[in-house]
Coordinates of N, CA and C in Angstrom, one line a residue:
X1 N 82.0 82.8 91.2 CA 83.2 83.5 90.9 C 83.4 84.7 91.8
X2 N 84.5 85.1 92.5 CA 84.9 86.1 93.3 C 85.6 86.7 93.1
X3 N 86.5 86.9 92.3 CA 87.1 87.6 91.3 C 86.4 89.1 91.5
X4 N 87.7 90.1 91.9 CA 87.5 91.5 92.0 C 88.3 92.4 91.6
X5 N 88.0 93.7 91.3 CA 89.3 94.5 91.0 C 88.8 95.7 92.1
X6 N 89.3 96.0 93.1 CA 88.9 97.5 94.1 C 90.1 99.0 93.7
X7 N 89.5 99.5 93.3 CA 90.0 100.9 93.3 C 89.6 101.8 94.6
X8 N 90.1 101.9 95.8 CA 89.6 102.8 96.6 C 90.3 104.4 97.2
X9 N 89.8 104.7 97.6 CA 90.2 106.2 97.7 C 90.2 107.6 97.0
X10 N 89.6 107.4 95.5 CA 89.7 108.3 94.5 C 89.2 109.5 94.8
X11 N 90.1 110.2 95.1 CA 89.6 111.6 95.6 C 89.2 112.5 94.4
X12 N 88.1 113.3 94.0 CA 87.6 114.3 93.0 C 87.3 115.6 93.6
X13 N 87.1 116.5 93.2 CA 86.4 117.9 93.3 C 85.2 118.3 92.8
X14 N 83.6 118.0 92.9 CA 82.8 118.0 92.4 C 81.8 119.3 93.1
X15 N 80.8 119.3 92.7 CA 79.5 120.2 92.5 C 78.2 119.4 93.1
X16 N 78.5 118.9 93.8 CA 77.1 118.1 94.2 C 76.6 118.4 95.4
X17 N 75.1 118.7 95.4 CA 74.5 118.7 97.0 C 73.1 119.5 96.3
X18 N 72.5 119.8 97.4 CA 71.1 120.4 97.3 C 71.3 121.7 97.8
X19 N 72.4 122.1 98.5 CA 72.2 123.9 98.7 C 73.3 124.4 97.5
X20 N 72.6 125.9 97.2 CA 73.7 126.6 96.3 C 75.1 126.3 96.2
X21 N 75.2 127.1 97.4 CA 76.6 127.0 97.7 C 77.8 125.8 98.2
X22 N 77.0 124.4 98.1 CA 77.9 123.3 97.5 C 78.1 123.2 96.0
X23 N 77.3 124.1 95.5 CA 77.2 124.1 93.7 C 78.1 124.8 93.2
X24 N 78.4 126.2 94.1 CA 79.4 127.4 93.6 C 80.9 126.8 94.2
X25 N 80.5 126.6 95.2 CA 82.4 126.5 95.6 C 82.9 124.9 95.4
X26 N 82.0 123.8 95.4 CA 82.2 122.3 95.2 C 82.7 121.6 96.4
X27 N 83.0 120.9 97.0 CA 84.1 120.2 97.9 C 84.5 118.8 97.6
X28 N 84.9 118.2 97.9 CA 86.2 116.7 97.8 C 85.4 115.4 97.8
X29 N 84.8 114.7 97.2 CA 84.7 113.2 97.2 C 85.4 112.0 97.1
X30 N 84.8 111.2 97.7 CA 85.6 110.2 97.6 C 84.7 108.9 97.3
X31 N 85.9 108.3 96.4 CA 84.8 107.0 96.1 C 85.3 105.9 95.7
X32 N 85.1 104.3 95.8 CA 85.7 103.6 96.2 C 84.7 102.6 95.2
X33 N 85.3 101.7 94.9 CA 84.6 101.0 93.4 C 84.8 99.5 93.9
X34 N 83.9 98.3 93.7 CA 84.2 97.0 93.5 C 83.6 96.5 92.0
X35 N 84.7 95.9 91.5 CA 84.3 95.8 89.9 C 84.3 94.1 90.0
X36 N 83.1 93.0 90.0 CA 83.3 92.0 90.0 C 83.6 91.2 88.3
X37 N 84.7 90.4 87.8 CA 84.7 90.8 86.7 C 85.1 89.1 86.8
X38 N 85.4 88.3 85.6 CA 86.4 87.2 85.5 C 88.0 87.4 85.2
X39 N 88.4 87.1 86.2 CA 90.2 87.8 86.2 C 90.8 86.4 85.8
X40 N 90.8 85.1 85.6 CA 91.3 84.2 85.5 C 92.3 84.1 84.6
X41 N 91.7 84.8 83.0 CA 92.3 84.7 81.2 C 93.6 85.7 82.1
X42 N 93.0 87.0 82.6 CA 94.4 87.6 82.9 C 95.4 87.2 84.1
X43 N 95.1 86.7 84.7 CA 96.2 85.7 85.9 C 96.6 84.8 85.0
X44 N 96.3 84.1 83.8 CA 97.1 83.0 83.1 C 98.1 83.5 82.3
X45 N 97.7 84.6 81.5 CA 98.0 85.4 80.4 C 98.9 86.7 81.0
X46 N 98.9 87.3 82.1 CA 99.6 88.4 82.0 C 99.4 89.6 81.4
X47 N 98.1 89.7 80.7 CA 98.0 90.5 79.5 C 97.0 91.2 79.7
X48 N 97.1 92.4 79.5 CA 96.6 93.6 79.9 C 94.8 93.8 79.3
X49 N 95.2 93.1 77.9 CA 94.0 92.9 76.8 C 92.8 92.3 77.8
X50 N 93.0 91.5 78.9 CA 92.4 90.1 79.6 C 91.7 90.8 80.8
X51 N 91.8 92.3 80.9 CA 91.2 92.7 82.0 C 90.5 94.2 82.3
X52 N 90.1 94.3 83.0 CA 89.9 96.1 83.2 C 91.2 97.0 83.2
X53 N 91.2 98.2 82.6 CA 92.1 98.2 83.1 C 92.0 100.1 84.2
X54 N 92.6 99.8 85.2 CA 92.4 100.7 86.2 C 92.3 102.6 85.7
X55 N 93.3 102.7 84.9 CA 93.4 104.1 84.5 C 92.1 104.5 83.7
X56 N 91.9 103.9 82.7 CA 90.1 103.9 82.0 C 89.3 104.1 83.2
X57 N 89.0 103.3 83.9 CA 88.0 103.2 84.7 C 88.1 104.5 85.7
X58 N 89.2 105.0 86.2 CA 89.7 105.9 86.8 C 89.0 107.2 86.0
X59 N 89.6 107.4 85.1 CA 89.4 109.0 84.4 C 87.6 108.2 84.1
X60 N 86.9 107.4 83.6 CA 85.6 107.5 83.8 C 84.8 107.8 84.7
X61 N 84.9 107.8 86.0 CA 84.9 108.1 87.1 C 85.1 109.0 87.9
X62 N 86.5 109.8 87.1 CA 86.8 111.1 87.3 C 85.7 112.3 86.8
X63 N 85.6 111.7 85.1 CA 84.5 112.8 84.6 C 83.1 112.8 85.1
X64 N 82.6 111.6 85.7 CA 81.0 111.6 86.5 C 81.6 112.7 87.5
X65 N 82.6 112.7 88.1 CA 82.6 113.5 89.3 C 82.4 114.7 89.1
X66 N 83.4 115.3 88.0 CA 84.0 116.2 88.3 C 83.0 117.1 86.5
X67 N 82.3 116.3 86.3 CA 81.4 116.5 85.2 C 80.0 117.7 85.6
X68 N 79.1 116.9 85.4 CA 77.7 117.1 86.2 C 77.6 117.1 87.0
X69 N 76.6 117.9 87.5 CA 76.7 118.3 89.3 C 75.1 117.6 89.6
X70 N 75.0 117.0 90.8 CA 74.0 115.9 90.9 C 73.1 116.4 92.2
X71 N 71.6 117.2 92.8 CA 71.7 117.2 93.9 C 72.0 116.0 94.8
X72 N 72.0 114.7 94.8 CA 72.2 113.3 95.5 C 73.2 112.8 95.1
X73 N 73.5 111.9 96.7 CA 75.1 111.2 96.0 C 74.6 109.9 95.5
X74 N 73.4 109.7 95.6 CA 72.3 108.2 95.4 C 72.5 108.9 93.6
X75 N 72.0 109.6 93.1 CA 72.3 109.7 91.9 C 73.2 109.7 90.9
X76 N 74.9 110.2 92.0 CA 75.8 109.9 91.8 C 76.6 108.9 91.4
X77 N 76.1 108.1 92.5 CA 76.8 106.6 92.4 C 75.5 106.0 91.6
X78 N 75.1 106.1 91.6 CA 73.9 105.2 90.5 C 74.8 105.7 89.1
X79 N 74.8 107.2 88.5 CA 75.4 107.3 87.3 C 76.8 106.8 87.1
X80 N 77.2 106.7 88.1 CA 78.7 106.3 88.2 C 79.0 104.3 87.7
X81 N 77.9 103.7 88.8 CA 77.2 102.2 88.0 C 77.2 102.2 86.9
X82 N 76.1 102.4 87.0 CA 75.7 102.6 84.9 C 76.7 102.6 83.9
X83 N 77.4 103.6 84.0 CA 78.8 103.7 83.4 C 79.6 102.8 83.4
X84 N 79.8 102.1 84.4 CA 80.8 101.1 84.4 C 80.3 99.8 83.7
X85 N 79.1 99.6 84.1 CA 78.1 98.2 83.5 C 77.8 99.0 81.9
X86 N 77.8 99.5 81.6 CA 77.5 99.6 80.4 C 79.1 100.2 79.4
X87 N 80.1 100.0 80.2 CA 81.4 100.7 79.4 C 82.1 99.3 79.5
X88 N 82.3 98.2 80.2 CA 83.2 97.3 81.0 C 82.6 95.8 81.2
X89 N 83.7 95.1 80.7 CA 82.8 93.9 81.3 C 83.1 93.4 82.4
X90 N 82.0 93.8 83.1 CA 82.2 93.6 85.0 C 80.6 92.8 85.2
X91 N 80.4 92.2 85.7 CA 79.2 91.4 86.3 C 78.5 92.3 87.2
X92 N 79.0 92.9 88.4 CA 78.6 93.7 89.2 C 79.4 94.6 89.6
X93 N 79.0 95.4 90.7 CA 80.0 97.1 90.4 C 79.5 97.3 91.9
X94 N 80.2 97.8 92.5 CA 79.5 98.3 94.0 C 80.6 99.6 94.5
X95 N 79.8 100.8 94.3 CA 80.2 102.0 94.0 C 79.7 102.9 95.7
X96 N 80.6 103.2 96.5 CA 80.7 103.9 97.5 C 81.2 105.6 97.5
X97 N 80.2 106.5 97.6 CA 80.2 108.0 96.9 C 80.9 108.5 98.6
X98 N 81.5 109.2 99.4 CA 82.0 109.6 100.4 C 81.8 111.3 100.6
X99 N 81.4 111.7 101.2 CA 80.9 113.5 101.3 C 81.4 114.0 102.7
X100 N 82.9 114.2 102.5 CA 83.6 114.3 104.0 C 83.1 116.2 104.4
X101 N 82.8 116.7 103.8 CA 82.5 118.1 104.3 C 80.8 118.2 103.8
X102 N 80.0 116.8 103.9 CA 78.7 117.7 104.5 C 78.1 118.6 105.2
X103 N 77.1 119.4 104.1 CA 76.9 121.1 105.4 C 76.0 120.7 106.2
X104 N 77.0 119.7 107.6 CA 76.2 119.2 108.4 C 76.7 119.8 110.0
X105 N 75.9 119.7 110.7 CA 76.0 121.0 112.0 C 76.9 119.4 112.8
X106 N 77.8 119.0 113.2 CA 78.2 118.0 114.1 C 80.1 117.9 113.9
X107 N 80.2 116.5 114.0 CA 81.6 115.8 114.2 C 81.2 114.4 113.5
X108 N 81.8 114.4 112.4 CA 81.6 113.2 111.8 C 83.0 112.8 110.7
X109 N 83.2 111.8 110.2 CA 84.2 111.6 108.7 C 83.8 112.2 107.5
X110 N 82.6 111.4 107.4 CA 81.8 111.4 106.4 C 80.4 111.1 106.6
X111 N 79.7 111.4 105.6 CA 78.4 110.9 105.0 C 78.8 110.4 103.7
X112 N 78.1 109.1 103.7 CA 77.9 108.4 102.5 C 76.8 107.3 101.6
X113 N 77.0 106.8 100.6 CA 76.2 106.2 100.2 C 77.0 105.2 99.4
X114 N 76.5 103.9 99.7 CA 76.9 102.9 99.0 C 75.8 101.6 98.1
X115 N 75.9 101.6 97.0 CA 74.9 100.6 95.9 C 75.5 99.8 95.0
X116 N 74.9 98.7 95.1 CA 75.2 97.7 94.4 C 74.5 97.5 92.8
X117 N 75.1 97.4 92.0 CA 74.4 96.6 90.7 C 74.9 95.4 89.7
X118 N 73.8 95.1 89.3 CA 74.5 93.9 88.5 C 74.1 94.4 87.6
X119 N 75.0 93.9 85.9 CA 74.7 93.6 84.6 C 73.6 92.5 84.2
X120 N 72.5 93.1 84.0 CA 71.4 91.8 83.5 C 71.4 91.3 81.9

């Protein structure tokens, strides 16, 4: 089954990193979701009951962010998983955390992290 639902771009304001002062002032994440799920009941049906539905998943996602402050974005997106596998019925979840103002000395987009999980 290949059946997906992608939410991408969700921009937040969080508290995450390992120096202080990404703790005190926060900066902008971004993060981008693959929810593998069975979409079929709702492509037949039309009905909302038959699926994920994006705004839930959204504000869940919102509060990991914008919640707890995490030194790692590996522990971010790992709680961010979790959440979804254990809130949703999704088979697998592949959760991309985005850190466009890492306190990094260069020229870059971003730093990121991306992880996959399945529901066992």
């Amino acid at each position: 089954m290949g059946d997906k639902i992608i939410l991408k771009g969700m921009q937040f304001h969080g508290r995450h990193g390992v120096f202080p002062g990404e703790k005190a002032m926060g900066q902008k994440f971004v993060v981008d979701l693959e929810l593998s799920a069975d979409l079929k009941k709702a492509g037949q049906t039309d009905d909302l009951a038959h699926t994920l539905n994006y705004a839930d998943i959204y504000g869940l996602v919102k509060g990991i962010v914008t919640g707890k402050s995490f030194n790692l974005l590996e522990a971010l997106a790992e709680n961010i998983a979790q959440a979804i596998l254990q809130n949703y019925q999704v088979k697998k979840v592949k959760v991309r955390v985005e850190k466009p103002q890492a306190p990094i000395s260069g020229i870059f987009d971003y730093m990121a992290v991306e992880i996959k999980r399945e529901k066992h």
